[in-house]
Each structure stands twice: as structure tokens, then as C-alpha cells.
Amino acid sequence: MPTARKNQISLVDTKYYHCISRCVRRAFLCGEDKLTGKSYEHRREWVEEKLLALAMVFCIDICAYAVMSNHTHIVLYVDDKKANRLSDKAIVIRWHKLFKGNWLTQKFIDGNELTPSELIMLSSIIDMYRERLASVSWFMRVLNEDIARRANKEDDCTGRFWEGRFKSQALLDEAALAACMAYVDLNPIRAKIACTPETSDFTSIKKRIEHAQHGKQPKNLLRFAGNPRQNMSKGLPFELKYYIELVELTGRCIRADKRGHIIDEQPILSRLQIEPENWLKLTTRFTKVFHGAVGRQQAMTEYCSHLQKQRRPNLTNCERLLG
């Protein structure tokens, strides 16, 4: 039986999660069908646009993504502190960007006076909205339902577009986060549909490189904030420059027709204490090696304890590859 989503999400242990959605029967419903020659490539753009738009509404940031021909990879950061910090009005305004709400929330936004009983009802509704805006399940639900409706309308059909459930993995420490992000960003290169990170369409690494060329970071992706330190601002705990270099080097190693190597002194690998040969395994076989939460022993133990899990999945592989 699939594990309930509430038994996979533990914000006490980590706010980073890797989510995977696949088209039904793994059909090429977002790419080019080589059997019929029909192209659905434009749907990948739908996914990317919707994904980046949702990041501006939900209290969830996007760390990495890759929209492939029949599946998507997304690494998310849940900013529950932001959700709790937003005013009631801000929460309702955000929710109304996704849904119409109801007569009570519309009355509240219009500035009409509410009765004591209506205020009690409104408070309960806003609490629900606040929780949903920091929910990985709701984020993926809104994303996938919108794409499914558009695709079914275009095909003039009904039925499922995505498999019933998306898969999620908790990324419990920096090593797991870095490896998973690189794995996601290198999907097109691994699938041999792109030669370099900067030509990998519909990926976060391409968008980051495009902005980096102008000395900027994209506003709709979680920014790189540098190495961990006291009073660190919100952001990924790596240097953007080193991460892009690491993805480039790794991509060269993955491609069979290009020579390449991982430099032992590469800053991210050195700090995270990941051996270069293990890094290649992580960035080429992440979802095959790990089925569930990923992290070193202490982080895995605490995560399983908080979710009252008796078994620690992936522990052997985590110890072998992450150290």
C-alpha cells in the first residue's frame, strides 16, 4: 500500500522535498510521440509556466525542476514560516488567485462588515487556506489538475493524464539536497535530448544560467544564499557559481561521447564530503537507489522517529553514497 502523504512530510526535519509526476502508462503526452509523429512538446511549456506561476502564489519555493516528455521532477522548499507570517487578507488574496473562494471570503475582501458568527467562520476558512498554501500535496494537485484539464480539452477526451499519485522524497540534509538538485537538472542530458545544461529546455539550470549571465538570479526560483552561516538569509545553502560549475562537470562525465572528470577539490563536494565517484552515482541513479527519504544516518533516524516509523529506508545506500 502507498504511504500516506502525511507520513512522508515532516517539516520539523526538512523543508525540502523531491516530487515526481508521471503521465499515465508513461506515454509521451508532453513530448513527441515517435510512433505517430505527433508532437505534444508545447505542453512542457504549459507545465513550466504553471509551475513558476504557482511559486508566486503558494508559500512554497522551487529549488530545481525538469519537465520531461512523460514525467516531471520538482524539488520544493516549504516556507511554512512565511505562511504563518502573512496577514489574513494576504492569505485570502493568494487563495483567490487559484480559486474563487466563497461568498464569505469575497465579502471579506470587498471590505464589507461581518457579523460575529461570520468572523468565526471566516477565521476557520483562513486557517484552512493558510495550511493549504504551505502544502506540497495542494501545490502538486493544483499544478497537475490544471495541465490535465488543458490536455484533455485539447485532445477532446476525458480520463487521467497523470498517474494517480505523485511520488515524494524528503531530502534530509545538504548532501541529499545537492545530489537531488543536480540529478533533476541533468535529466535532459542523461536522456540524451540535450548536450549541455544551458541548452536543457524546461529546466531550472537553464533558467539560472540565463540569469547568471546578467549577474542575477531568477525571482521565481529559490535563490542561492551561499555557504551556511549564522544569521543566514533564506535560500539554498550553496554558492551559485560552484553549483553551476558542478552541474557542468557532472554533465560532461555523464555524456558517453565527451571526456570529463569531477575535480576532487570542487567546493561543494569537499564541503559535503561526497566522493567524486559516489557523486556520479547519485546524479545518475538517484531515484533508482533511493525510494523514500534521503539523508545521512542521524537525519534519517530523527525523521523516522518524528513520523513514528520503525524502519529506516535507504539507510544502507545513504551510508554508502553519502558517507
CSV table of C-alpha atoms in Angstrom, one decimal:
chain,number,residue,atom,x,y,z
A,1,MET,CA,0.0,0.0,0.0
A,2,PRO,CA,1.3,3.5,-0.8
A,3,THR,CA,2.4,5.5,2.3
A,4,ALA,CA,0.0,8.3,3.3
A,5,ARG,CA,1.4,11.7,2.4
A,6,LYS,CA,1.1,12.9,6.0
A,7,ASN,CA,3.6,10.1,6.9
A,8,GLN,CA,6.1,11.4,4.4
A,9,ILE,CA,6.1,15.1,5.2
A,10,SER,CA,7.9,16.3,8.3
A,11,LEU,CA,8.7,20.0,8.3
A,12,VAL,CA,10.4,19.6,11.7
A,13,ASP,CA,13.2,17.5,9.9
A,14,THR,CA,13.3,19.2,6.5
A,15,LYS,CA,11.5,21.7,4.3
A,16,TYR,CA,13.0,20.2,1.1
A,17,TYR,CA,11.1,17.6,-1.0
A,18,HIS,CA,11.6,16.0,-4.3
A,19,CYS,CA,8.3,15.3,-6.2
A,20,ILE,CA,7.9,13.2,-9.3
A,21,SER,CA,4.8,13.0,-11.5
A,22,ARG,CA,4.4,10.6,-14.5
A,23,CYS,CA,1.9,10.6,-17.3
A,24,VAL,CA,-0.5,7.6,-17.4
A,25,ARG,CA,1.1,4.5,-18.8
A,26,ARG,CA,4.3,6.6,-19.2
A,27,ALA,CA,3.0,7.7,-22.6
A,28,PHE,CA,4.6,10.6,-24.4
A,29,LEU,CA,1.8,13.0,-23.6
A,30,CYS,CA,4.1,16.0,-23.1
A,31,GLY,CA,6.7,15.3,-25.8
A,32,GLU,CA,6.9,13.9,-29.3
A,33,ASP,CA,5.3,10.5,-30.0
A,34,LYS,CA,7.8,8.7,-32.2
A,35,LEU,CA,5.2,6.1,-33.2
A,36,THR,CA,2.6,8.6,-34.6
A,37,GLY,CA,4.9,11.6,-35.2
A,38,LYS,CA,2.6,13.9,-33.3
A,39,SER,CA,4.2,16.5,-31.1
A,40,TYR,CA,2.9,17.5,-27.7
A,41,GLU,CA,6.1,19.5,-27.0
A,42,HIS,CA,4.1,22.7,-26.2
A,43,ARG,CA,2.6,21.0,-23.1
A,44,ARG,CA,6.0,21.1,-21.5
A,45,GLU,CA,5.9,24.8,-21.7
A,46,TRP,CA,2.4,24.7,-20.1
A,47,VAL,CA,3.9,22.8,-17.1
A,48,GLU,CA,6.9,25.2,-16.7
A,49,GLU,CA,4.7,28.3,-16.9
A,50,LYS,CA,2.2,27.0,-14.4
A,51,LEU,CA,4.9,25.7,-12.1
A,52,LEU,CA,6.6,29.1,-11.9
A,53,ALA,CA,3.3,30.9,-11.5
A,54,LEU,CA,2.3,28.8,-8.6
A,55,ALA,CA,5.6,29.5,-6.8
A,56,MET,CA,4.5,33.2,-6.7
A,57,VAL,CA,1.2,32.2,-5.0
A,58,PHE,CA,2.0,29.3,-2.7
A,59,CYS,CA,4.3,29.7,0.3
A,60,ILE,CA,6.5,27.1,-1.5
A,61,ASP,CA,9.7,27.8,-3.4
A,62,ILE,CA,11.1,25.9,-6.4
A,63,CYS,CA,14.7,24.8,-6.0
A,64,ALA,CA,15.0,22.7,-9.2
A,65,TYR,CA,12.8,21.3,-11.9
A,66,ALA,CA,12.9,19.4,-15.2
A,67,VAL,CA,9.9,18.9,-17.4
A,68,MET,CA,10.5,15.8,-19.5
A,69,SER,CA,8.4,14.2,-22.3
A,70,ASN,CA,6.4,11.9,-19.9
A,71,HIS,CA,7.3,13.0,-16.4
A,72,THR,CA,8.3,15.9,-14.2
A,73,HIS,CA,10.9,16.3,-11.4
A,74,ILE,CA,10.5,19.2,-8.9
A,75,VAL,CA,12.5,20.0,-5.8
A,76,LEU,CA,10.4,22.2,-3.5
A,77,TYR,CA,11.1,24.2,-0.3
A,78,VAL,CA,8.1,24.6,2.0
A,79,ASP,CA,8.2,28.1,3.6
A,80,ASP,CA,5.7,27.4,6.4
A,81,LYS,CA,7.1,30.4,8.4
A,82,LYS,CA,6.0,32.7,5.6
A,83,ALA,CA,2.5,31.2,5.6
A,84,ASN,CA,2.2,31.8,9.3
A,85,ARG,CA,3.5,35.4,8.9
A,86,LEU,CA,1.1,36.5,6.2
A,87,SER,CA,-1.9,38.5,7.2
A,88,ASP,CA,-5.4,37.0,6.9
A,89,LYS,CA,-6.1,39.3,3.9
A,90,ALA,CA,-2.9,38.3,2.2
A,91,ILE,CA,-3.8,34.7,2.6
A,92,VAL,CA,-7.3,35.1,1.1
A,93,ILE,CA,-5.9,37.2,-1.8
A,94,ARG,CA,-3.4,34.5,-2.7
A,95,TRP,CA,-6.1,31.8,-2.5
A,96,HIS,CA,-8.4,33.8,-4.8
A,97,LYS,CA,-5.7,33.8,-7.4
A,98,LEU,CA,-6.2,30.0,-7.5
A,99,PHE,CA,-9.9,29.6,-6.7
A,100,LYS,CA,-13.0,31.8,-6.3
A,101,GLY,CA,-13.3,31.2,-2.6
A,102,ASN,CA,-16.9,31.6,-1.3
A,103,TRP,CA,-19.4,34.3,-0.5
A,104,LEU,CA,-17.8,34.9,2.9
A,105,THR,CA,-14.2,35.3,1.7
A,106,GLN,CA,-15.5,37.6,-1.2
A,107,LYS,CA,-17.4,39.7,1.3
A,108,PHE,CA,-14.2,39.9,3.5
A,109,ILE,CA,-12.0,41.1,0.6
A,110,ASP,CA,-14.6,43.6,-0.5
A,111,GLY,CA,-14.3,45.2,2.9
A,112,ASN,CA,-17.9,44.6,4.0
A,113,GLU,CA,-18.7,44.4,7.7
A,114,LEU,CA,-19.0,40.8,9.1
A,115,THR,CA,-21.2,39.6,11.9
A,116,PRO,CA,-19.5,37.9,14.9
A,117,SER,CA,-20.7,34.4,13.6
A,118,GLU,CA,-19.3,35.2,10.2
A,119,LEU,CA,-16.0,36.2,11.7
A,120,ILE,CA,-15.7,32.9,13.4
A,121,MET,CA,-16.5,31.0,10.2
A,122,LEU,CA,-14.0,33.2,8.3
A,123,SER,CA,-11.2,32.5,10.8
A,124,SER,CA,-11.7,28.8,10.3
A,125,ILE,CA,-11.6,29.1,6.5
A,126,ILE,CA,-8.5,31.3,6.5
A,127,ASP,CA,-6.7,28.7,8.8
A,128,MET,CA,-7.5,26.1,6.2
A,129,TYR,CA,-6.3,28.3,3.3
A,130,ARG,CA,-3.1,29.1,5.2
A,131,GLU,CA,-2.4,25.4,5.7
A,132,ARG,CA,-3.0,24.6,2.1
A,133,LEU,CA,-0.7,27.3,0.8
A,134,ALA,CA,2.1,25.6,2.6
A,135,SER,CA,1.1,22.1,1.5
A,136,VAL,CA,3.2,20.1,-1.0
A,137,SER,CA,0.1,18.0,-1.8
A,138,TRP,CA,-2.0,21.0,-2.7
A,139,PHE,CA,0.8,22.5,-4.7
A,140,MET,CA,1.1,19.4,-6.8
A,141,ARG,CA,-2.6,19.0,-7.0
A,142,VAL,CA,-3.2,22.4,-8.5
A,143,LEU,CA,-0.3,22.0,-10.9
A,144,ASN,CA,-1.3,18.6,-12.2
A,145,GLU,CA,-5.1,19.2,-12.4
A,146,ASP,CA,-4.6,22.3,-14.5
A,147,ILE,CA,-2.3,20.6,-17.0
A,148,ALA,CA,-4.7,17.6,-17.2
A,149,ARG,CA,-7.7,19.7,-17.9
A,150,ARG,CA,-5.9,21.6,-20.7
A,151,ALA,CA,-4.6,18.4,-22.3
A,152,ASN,CA,-7.9,16.7,-22.1
A,153,LYS,CA,-9.6,19.7,-23.7
A,154,GLU,CA,-7.1,19.8,-26.5
A,155,ASP,CA,-7.5,16.0,-27.1
A,156,ASP,CA,-11.2,16.2,-26.7
A,157,CYS,CA,-11.2,13.4,-24.3
A,158,THR,CA,-11.7,12.6,-20.6
A,159,GLY,CA,-9.8,10.5,-18.1
A,160,ARG,CA,-6.5,10.6,-16.3
A,161,PHE,CA,-3.5,12.5,-17.7
A,162,TRP,CA,-1.2,11.8,-14.7
A,163,GLU,CA,-0.7,8.7,-12.6
A,164,GLY,CA,-2.9,8.7,-9.5
A,165,ARG,CA,-0.3,9.9,-7.1
A,166,PHE,CA,2.9,11.9,-7.4
A,167,LYS,CA,5.9,10.4,-5.6
A,168,SER,CA,7.8,12.5,-3.0
A,169,GLN,CA,11.1,12.1,-1.2
A,170,ALA,CA,12.2,14.0,1.9
A,171,LEU,CA,15.7,15.5,1.4
A,172,LEU,CA,17.1,15.5,4.9
A,173,ASP,CA,20.4,17.2,4.6
A,174,GLU,CA,22.6,19.3,2.3
A,175,ALA,CA,24.2,16.3,0.7
A,176,ALA,CA,20.9,14.8,-0.3
A,177,LEU,CA,19.6,18.2,-1.5
A,178,ALA,CA,22.7,19.0,-3.7
A,179,ALA,CA,22.6,15.5,-5.2
A,180,CYS,CA,18.9,15.5,-5.9
A,181,MET,CA,19.0,19.0,-7.5
A,182,ALA,CA,21.9,18.0,-9.8
A,183,TYR,CA,20.0,14.8,-10.6
A,184,VAL,CA,17.0,16.8,-11.6
A,185,ASP,CA,18.9,19.5,-13.6
A,186,LEU,CA,20.8,16.8,-15.5
A,187,ASN,CA,17.7,14.9,-16.6
A,188,PRO,CA,17.8,16.0,-20.3
A,189,ILE,CA,21.5,15.3,-20.6
A,190,ARG,CA,21.1,11.9,-19.1
A,191,ALA,CA,18.2,11.2,-21.5
A,192,LYS,CA,20.4,12.5,-24.4
A,193,ILE,CA,18.0,15.2,-25.5
A,194,ALA,CA,20.4,18.0,-24.6
A,195,CYS,CA,24.2,18.3,-24.8
A,196,THR,CA,24.8,21.0,-22.2
A,197,PRO,CA,23.0,22.4,-19.1
A,198,GLU,CA,22.4,25.8,-20.9
A,199,THR,CA,20.6,24.0,-23.8
A,200,SER,CA,18.4,21.9,-21.5
A,201,ASP,CA,15.0,23.2,-22.2
A,202,PHE,CA,12.4,23.4,-19.5
A,203,THR,CA,14.9,23.0,-16.6
A,204,SER,CA,15.8,25.2,-13.7
A,205,ILE,CA,19.5,25.0,-14.5
A,206,LYS,CA,18.9,26.7,-17.9
A,207,LYS,CA,16.9,29.5,-16.3
A,208,ARG,CA,19.6,30.0,-13.6
A,209,ILE,CA,22.4,30.2,-16.2
A,210,GLU,CA,20.4,32.6,-18.4
A,211,HIS,CA,20.0,35.0,-15.4
A,212,ALA,CA,23.6,34.4,-14.1
A,213,GLN,CA,24.9,35.7,-17.4
A,214,HIS,CA,23.4,39.0,-16.4
A,215,GLY,CA,24.6,38.8,-12.8
A,216,LYS,CA,21.1,38.0,-11.5
A,217,GLN,CA,19.1,35.1,-10.0
A,218,PRO,CA,15.6,34.3,-11.2
A,219,LYS,CA,12.9,35.7,-8.9
A,220,ASN,CA,10.6,32.7,-9.3
A,221,LEU,CA,13.2,30.2,-8.1
A,222,LEU,CA,14.7,29.9,-4.6
A,223,ARG,CA,17.9,31.9,-4.7
A,224,PHE,CA,21.3,30.5,-3.8
A,225,ALA,CA,22.4,32.2,-0.5
A,226,GLY,CA,25.9,30.9,-0.2
A,227,ASN,CA,27.5,28.5,2.4
A,228,PRO,CA,25.7,28.0,5.7
A,229,ARG,CA,26.5,30.7,8.3
A,230,GLN,CA,24.9,32.5,11.3
A,231,ASN,CA,22.0,34.8,10.5
A,232,MET,CA,21.9,33.3,7.0
A,233,SER,CA,19.2,34.7,4.8
A,234,LYS,CA,16.6,32.4,3.2
A,235,GLY,CA,18.0,30.5,0.3
A,236,LEU,CA,19.8,27.4,-0.9
A,237,PRO,CA,23.0,26.7,1.2
A,238,PHE,CA,25.4,26.7,-1.7
A,239,GLU,CA,27.3,29.2,-3.9
A,240,LEU,CA,25.5,29.6,-7.3
A,241,LYS,CA,28.8,29.8,-9.2
A,242,TYR,CA,30.1,26.5,-7.8
A,243,TYR,CA,26.8,24.7,-8.3
A,244,ILE,CA,26.6,25.6,-12.0
A,245,GLU,CA,30.2,24.5,-12.4
A,246,LEU,CA,29.5,21.3,-10.6
A,247,VAL,CA,26.4,20.5,-12.8
A,248,GLU,CA,28.5,21.3,-15.9
A,249,LEU,CA,31.3,19.0,-14.9
A,250,THR,CA,28.9,16.2,-14.0
A,251,GLY,CA,27.1,16.6,-17.3
A,252,ARG,CA,30.4,16.1,-19.1
A,253,CYS,CA,31.0,12.9,-17.2
A,254,ILE,CA,27.5,11.6,-17.9
A,255,ARG,CA,27.7,12.0,-21.7
A,256,ALA,CA,29.4,9.0,-23.2
A,257,ASP,CA,30.9,10.9,-26.2
A,258,LYS,CA,32.6,13.6,-24.1
A,259,ARG,CA,35.6,13.2,-21.8
A,260,GLY,CA,35.3,14.7,-18.4
A,261,HIS,CA,36.1,14.4,-14.7
A,262,ILE,CA,35.0,15.7,-11.3
A,263,ILE,CA,37.6,17.7,-9.6
A,264,ASP,CA,38.4,16.4,-6.2
A,265,GLU,CA,38.7,19.9,-4.7
A,266,GLN,CA,35.3,21.0,-6.2
A,267,PRO,CA,34.0,23.3,-3.3
A,268,ILE,CA,30.5,21.7,-2.9
A,269,LEU,CA,31.7,18.1,-2.9
A,270,SER,CA,34.5,18.9,-0.5
A,271,ARG,CA,32.2,20.7,2.0
A,272,LEU,CA,29.6,17.9,1.8
A,273,GLN,CA,32.2,15.2,2.0
A,274,ILE,CA,30.9,13.3,-1.0
A,275,GLU,CA,33.5,11.3,-3.0
A,276,PRO,CA,33.5,12.1,-6.7
A,277,GLU,CA,32.7,8.6,-7.8
A,278,ASN,CA,29.8,8.5,-5.4
A,279,TRP,CA,28.6,11.8,-6.8
A,280,LEU,CA,28.3,10.4,-10.3
A,281,LYS,CA,26.2,7.5,-8.9
A,282,LEU,CA,23.9,9.9,-7.0
A,283,THR,CA,23.3,12.2,-10.0
A,284,THR,CA,22.6,9.4,-12.5
A,285,ARG,CA,20.6,6.9,-10.4
A,286,PHE,CA,19.1,8.9,-7.5
A,287,THR,CA,15.5,7.7,-7.8
A,288,LYS,CA,16.7,4.1,-8.5
A,289,VAL,CA,19.0,4.0,-5.5
A,290,PHE,CA,16.7,5.8,-3.1
A,291,HIS,CA,13.0,5.0,-2.6
A,292,GLY,CA,11.8,7.4,0.1
A,293,ALA,CA,13.6,9.9,2.4
A,294,VAL,CA,17.3,10.6,1.7
A,295,GLY,CA,19.9,11.7,4.2
A,296,ARG,CA,22.7,10.7,6.5
A,297,GLN,CA,22.1,8.4,9.4
A,298,GLN,CA,21.4,10.9,12.2
A,299,ALA,CA,19.0,12.9,10.0
A,300,MET,CA,17.3,9.7,8.8
A,301,THR,CA,16.9,8.5,12.4
A,302,GLU,CA,15.3,11.7,13.6
A,303,TYR,CA,13.0,11.9,10.6
A,304,CYS,CA,11.7,8.3,11.2
A,305,SER,CA,11.3,9.0,14.9
A,306,HIS,CA,9.1,12.1,14.3
A,307,LEU,CA,6.9,10.2,11.8
A,308,GLN,CA,6.9,7.1,14.1
A,309,LYS,CA,8.4,4.9,11.5
A,310,GLN,CA,10.1,1.7,12.8
A,311,ARG,CA,12.2,1.1,9.7
A,312,ARG,CA,14.8,3.5,8.3
A,313,PRO,CA,14.6,3.0,4.5
A,314,ASN,CA,17.6,3.7,2.3
A,315,LEU,CA,19.9,3.8,5.3
A,316,THR,CA,22.5,1.4,3.8
A,317,ASN,CA,22.6,3.2,0.5
A,318,CYS,CA,22.7,6.6,2.3
A,319,GLU,CA,25.7,5.5,4.3
A,320,ARG,CA,27.5,4.0,1.3
A,321,LEU,CA,27.0,7.0,-1.0
A,322,LEU,CA,26.6,10.0,1.3
A,323,GLY,CA,29.1,8.8,3.9
